[in-house]
Amino acid sequence: MSDKVINILFCGTGGQGILTAAEIVSLAAVYDGYHTKKSEVHGMAQRGGSVESHVRYGKIVYSPLIEEGGADFLVSFHKGEHDRMKYYLSKDGVDLFADFEDAEKKVQNKKFINTYMLGALSKYLDINRESWLKALEAGFKGKFVEENRKVFLEAAAKG
Amino acid sequence: MKKIELLSGDEALARGAYEAGLKFAASYPGTPATEILEYLAKFDEIDAQWSVNEKVAYEVALGASIAGVRSIYSSKHVGINVAGDPLMTSAYTGVGGGFVAVTADDPQLQSSQNEQDNRLIAKFSKLPMLEPSSPAEAYKMAKEAFDLSEKFDTPVIIRLTTRVAHTKENVETGDRTEIENKPFTPNAQKYVMVPGHAYKKHIALEAKLAELQKSAQQSELNTMQINDKSLGIIADGAAYLYAKEVFPDASFLKLGFVYPFPDETIKKFAKEVKELYVIEEQEPFIEEHVRQLGIDVKAKDISYRIGELSPALVKEIVEGKIKTEKPSTARKPVLCPGCSHRSVFYALKKLKAVVAGDIGCYTLGALKPLEALHTTVCMGASVTIMESLSKNLGHDKVVGVIGDSTFVHSGITGLVNAAYNQAKGLLIILDNSNTAMTGSQPNPATGVNAKGKPTKKLILKEICKAAGADIVETMDAFDKNLQNKIKELMSKDALCVLIARFPCRMIDRSRQSPPVFNKDKCIVCGACLQVDCPAIYKNADGKITLDAFLCVGCNVCVSACKVDALHRAQ
Ligand SMILES: Cc1ncc(C[n+]2csc(CCOP(=O)(O)OP(=O)(O)O)c2C)c(N)n1
């Protein structure tokens, strides 16, 4: 395991399943044996306000917060929030907004957009497939297991 | 059995307490502490309750400790103010079974009315305080806190901040250990705090603090890491993690047992390093004490006392900078589509009422464009401020607005006071049968307890009458006559209560058809936008859009439309 800490920033607005998505990546990283920290703000987020969640994993993680310009991945679910948070992305960080636009077109049931985004993200991360699938099931509390798995694998397979 | 779990600071603390043989837990909801009780309520071995407010929660939990069982109290920082009376004197009585009080502070006010730093409560109350910087530490410290509490016969405070309470981390959990109850024997010198007894208890308390300080000096919760000696940092809580992130090679004194201060450890560390910094969020709690010890130390500018820290801000502090405030660009929160609070505020706005508000989802009624709530100080302060505004501005102009949970928390006493002191005016109870703001907890008016079981239900109407209100009426919050009813009650020469009732949309997900929107009739006057609903907005093309996916069919926008472009669906 390298010493590098991976920083993933999720953003969007309340009710988009962002917190669940962040939870699932974190679980997958934990299952893979990484030290993981996930930080977010609850409270007003439920009322349609901005939602952001910071996920960091690696050998040892200190700060629960990603620094500005320090995100390796920006996973956004909302154009306005994407533009607002873009300055968090590091110089050679990966912006997954195109995948979100894809998801909006391809995923029929809006409920599964977050799963699609996880599939897209998984291509870049050094986390085992089994850990991902286990985390998906745990994160969605055993609901829509087959559907989630299907959407995830489809996004993960896309070239 | 050992197991690795991804737990938040709240959950990890609760898990540690559970494993330490906890049998009783009391709390009142409040961000970021709510999840502690929610986690504990799941266990059959624990009698867990949502109390009506924090004073009650603290007393019930202390009572359980006196009865001999391990007990916990938890609340957000401002809850400690409400519980302040029993808390202060519990330092004198000490405990029976181990007793831990958790305060979850909210620097940066993610969801609070102030930014008070409750580390100062430890000093003020003379209670020991532990402060984890991560969930894994919270788990460990919860166990340690119960042992300390029983060893030193004192409540122990654990202080979290939002970044610790709501961060999740890998935590290695284990099994529960059952602890035998402590016997209860009447002991007036210990539990009856009359002046003579309390004076002696104060003498004993000072001696106890000296012993606790020795314990802090030997505690493994205060760790010294000697690395590069040119920079030494004393830090606690989340600030420690930020400092460690920015200066991984520096020497550290990490404080976990923060009060009483481990003076000898601090002095020793100061001697080891060349340049010494204190990195802490909020008040200069550690900084001032280190200075008092006669140690030369560098610390943050006053500007960094406001808000939370981050790795970048820690860097700035060490560079000797002054904080520059950046305006927030975050989206403003709004009431949910179909929220019953909206119809009430829309009516109040049209009536141009002066509104004494309270704390809950409905505080959002203060924001643009509704702007129909004019004061918010603390929970319960709607009724009381309404009493004084009514007397001074005229009771036909003033309305008090309070949620059901908040009314039970501390509104009832205010209503009794208003009646007793012959106040007139109208109080509206927004009864959504839910404590919505903090994530849908039940309360006495819901008739369900913390374990999700049915229980005695508080009848709001009866208690308002008993408190002395002259007129008490109940109405559906979406009733077409709501505005007229409010107007009528405002004009009465009496103390009135209107219970505006409708179930919270977080609980009752049923929906009606959205209104019919006739685009051709719409003149884009913006009247419907004044109700501030996420389901109706102006599109990029300048036209009004009704979002059928978000709309639940409450029809408040229909009543706002002046040109008949919106109709109720048949
Ligand atoms: C002393 C204190 N305790 C707890 C809180 C957290 N808190 C804010 S609003 C609220 C209750 C909201 O419930 P209710 O009054 O029923 O209104 P709703 O949100 O359901 O509209 C709570 C518990 C607080 N701000 N202050």
PDB file of C-alpha atoms in Angstrom, chain B residues 379-477:
ATOM      1  CA  MET B 379     -35.507  27.392  22.137  1.00  0.00           C
ATOM      2  CA  GLY B 380     -38.692  28.574  23.794  1.00  0.00           C
ATOM      3  CA  ALA B 381     -37.986  32.268  23.308  1.00  0.00           C
ATOM      4  CA  SER B 382     -40.912  32.780  20.924  1.00  0.00           C
ATOM      5  CA  VAL B 383     -43.611  32.724  23.596  1.00  0.00           C
ATOM      6  CA  THR B 384     -41.688  34.868  26.025  1.00  0.00           C
ATOM      7  CA  ILE B 385     -40.492  37.450  23.504  1.00  0.00           C
ATOM      8  CA  MET B 386     -44.011  37.514  22.069  1.00  0.00           C
ATOM      9  CA  GLU B 387     -45.306  38.395  25.543  1.00  0.00           C
ATOM     10  CA  SER B 388     -43.065  41.449  25.688  1.00  0.00           C
ATOM     11  CA  LEU B 389     -43.503  42.479  22.064  1.00  0.00           C
ATOM     12  CA  SER B 390     -47.278  42.238  22.490  1.00  0.00           C
ATOM     13  CA  LYS B 391     -47.244  44.403  25.572  1.00  0.00           C
ATOM     14  CA  ASN B 392     -45.059  47.014  23.896  1.00  0.00           C
ATOM     15  CA  LEU B 393     -46.160  47.006  20.255  1.00  0.00           C
ATOM     16  CA  GLY B 394     -49.793  45.996  20.640  1.00  0.00           C
ATOM     17  CA  HIS B 395     -51.107  42.448  20.840  1.00  0.00           C
ATOM     18  CA  ASP B 396     -53.052  42.826  17.604  1.00  0.00           C
ATOM     19  CA  LYS B 397     -49.775  43.194  15.674  1.00  0.00           C
ATOM     20  CA  VAL B 398     -47.680  40.435  17.188  1.00  0.00           C
ATOM     21  CA  VAL B 399     -47.676  36.670  16.751  1.00  0.00           C
ATOM     22  CA  GLY B 400     -45.472  34.032  18.337  1.00  0.00           C
ATOM     23  CA  VAL B 401     -44.562  30.956  16.289  1.00  0.00           C
ATOM     24  CA  ILE B 402     -43.192  27.740  17.759  1.00  0.00           C
ATOM     25  CA  GLY B 403     -42.835  24.089  16.676  1.00  0.00           C
ATOM     26  CA  ASP B 404     -44.410  21.229  18.601  1.00  0.00           C
ATOM     27  CA  SER B 405     -41.117  19.821  19.864  1.00  0.00           C
ATOM     28  CA  THR B 406     -39.882  23.252  20.882  1.00  0.00           C
ATOM     29  CA  PHE B 407     -43.172  24.026  22.610  1.00  0.00           C
ATOM     30  CA  VAL B 408     -42.801  20.931  24.770  1.00  0.00           C
ATOM     31  CA  HIS B 409     -39.076  21.652  25.292  1.00  0.00           C
ATOM     32  CA  SER B 410     -39.531  25.102  26.815  1.00  0.00           C
ATOM     33  CA  GLY B 411     -42.604  26.816  25.404  1.00  0.00           C
ATOM     34  CA  ILE B 412     -45.061  25.556  28.003  1.00  0.00           C
ATOM     35  CA  THR B 413     -43.408  27.481  30.833  1.00  0.00           C
ATOM     36  CA  GLY B 414     -43.490  30.648  28.717  1.00  0.00           C
ATOM     37  CA  LEU B 415     -47.200  30.196  28.075  1.00  0.00           C
ATOM     38  CA  VAL B 416     -47.900  29.746  31.787  1.00  0.00           C
ATOM     39  CA  ASN B 417     -45.908  32.918  32.363  1.00  0.00           C
ATOM     40  CA  ALA B 418     -47.863  34.851  29.721  1.00  0.00           C
ATOM     41  CA  ALA B 419     -51.164  33.783  31.250  1.00  0.00           C
ATOM     42  CA  TYR B 420     -50.018  34.497  34.795  1.00  0.00           C
ATOM     43  CA  ASN B 421     -48.776  37.948  33.796  1.00  0.00           C
ATOM     44  CA  GLN B 422     -51.939  38.748  31.872  1.00  0.00           C
ATOM     45  CA  ALA B 423     -50.401  38.935  28.435  1.00  0.00           C
ATOM     46  CA  LYS B 424     -52.590  38.910  25.333  1.00  0.00           C
ATOM     47  CA  GLY B 425     -51.841  37.944  21.804  1.00  0.00           C
ATOM     48  CA  LEU B 426     -51.584  34.922  19.567  1.00  0.00           C
ATOM     49  CA  LEU B 427     -49.216  31.972  19.717  1.00  0.00           C
ATOM     50  CA  ILE B 428     -49.226  29.612  16.740  1.00  0.00           C
ATOM     51  CA  ILE B 429     -47.985  26.092  17.403  1.00  0.00           C
ATOM     52  CA  LEU B 430     -46.743  24.572  14.160  1.00  0.00           C
ATOM     53  CA  ASP B 431     -47.699  21.014  14.924  1.00  0.00           C
ATOM     54  CA  ASN B 432     -46.137  18.647  12.396  1.00  0.00           C
ATOM     55  CA  SER B 433     -45.933  15.940  15.083  1.00  0.00           C
ATOM     56  CA  ASN B 434     -42.207  15.717  14.528  1.00  0.00           C
ATOM     57  CA  THR B 435     -38.863  17.121  15.575  1.00  0.00           C
ATOM     58  CA  ALA B 436     -38.031  17.709  11.930  1.00  0.00           C
ATOM     59  CA  MET B 437     -35.039  20.019  12.052  1.00  0.00           C
ATOM     60  CA  THR B 438     -32.822  17.436  13.698  1.00  0.00           C
ATOM     61  CA  GLY B 439     -33.904  14.557  11.470  1.00  0.00           C
ATOM     62  CA  SER B 440     -37.344  13.399  12.608  1.00  0.00           C
ATOM     63  CA  GLN B 441     -37.279  12.358  16.235  1.00  0.00           C
ATOM     64  CA  PRO B 442     -40.536  11.702  18.067  1.00  0.00           C
ATOM     65  CA  ASN B 443     -41.564  13.919  20.999  1.00  0.00           C
ATOM     66  CA  PRO B 444     -44.295  13.734  23.667  1.00  0.00           C
ATOM     67  CA  ALA B 445     -46.865  15.243  21.287  1.00  0.00           C
ATOM     68  CA  THR B 446     -46.090  12.460  18.792  1.00  0.00           C
ATOM     69  CA  GLY B 447     -47.018   9.730  21.234  1.00  0.00           C
ATOM     70  CA  VAL B 448     -44.023   7.575  20.281  1.00  0.00           C
ATOM     71  CA  ASN B 449     -40.859   7.120  22.352  1.00  0.00           C
ATOM     72  CA  ALA B 450     -37.144   6.896  21.481  1.00  0.00           C
ATOM     73  CA  LYS B 451     -37.427   3.155  20.959  1.00  0.00           C
ATOM     74  CA  GLY B 452     -40.194   3.699  18.416  1.00  0.00           C
ATOM     75  CA  LYS B 453     -42.858   2.315  20.774  1.00  0.00           C
ATOM     76  CA  PRO B 454     -46.271   3.937  21.344  1.00  0.00           C
ATOM     77  CA  THR B 455     -46.559   5.807  24.627  1.00  0.00           C
ATOM     78  CA  LYS B 456     -48.802   8.342  26.378  1.00  0.00           C
ATOM     79  CA  LYS B 457     -49.490  11.210  23.997  1.00  0.00           C
ATOM     80  CA  LEU B 458     -49.378  14.804  25.157  1.00  0.00           C
ATOM     81  CA  ILE B 459     -52.498  16.648  24.018  1.00  0.00           C
ATOM     82  CA  LEU B 460     -51.321  20.125  23.071  1.00  0.00           C
ATOM     83  CA  LYS B 461     -54.777  21.640  23.197  1.00  0.00           C
ATOM     84  CA  GLU B 462     -55.364  20.488  26.771  1.00  0.00           C
ATOM     85  CA  ILE B 463     -52.017  21.662  28.049  1.00  0.00           C
ATOM     86  CA  CYS B 464     -52.468  25.100  26.451  1.00  0.00           C
ATOM     87  CA  LYS B 465     -55.842  25.449  28.148  1.00  0.00           C
ATOM     88  CA  ALA B 466     -54.414  24.284  31.456  1.00  0.00           C
ATOM     89  CA  ALA B 467     -51.571  26.792  31.099  1.00  0.00           C
ATOM     90  CA  GLY B 468     -54.153  29.573  30.981  1.00  0.00           C
ATOM     91  CA  ALA B 469     -54.741  30.395  27.311  1.00  0.00           C
ATOM     92  CA  ASP B 470     -58.218  31.961  26.896  1.00  0.00           C
ATOM     93  CA  ILE B 471     -58.881  30.589  23.430  1.00  0.00           C
ATOM     94  CA  VAL B 472     -57.297  27.465  21.937  1.00  0.00           C
ATOM     95  CA  GLU B 473     -58.192  26.436  18.397  1.00  0.00           C
ATOM     96  CA  THR B 474     -56.904  23.767  16.061  1.00  0.00           C
ATOM     97  CA  MET B 475     -56.843  24.054  12.275  1.00  0.00           C
ATOM     98  CA  ASP B 476     -55.431  22.196   9.303  1.00  0.00           C
ATOM     99  CA  ALA B 477     -52.368  24.192   8.257  1.00  0.00           C
TER     100      ALA B 477
END
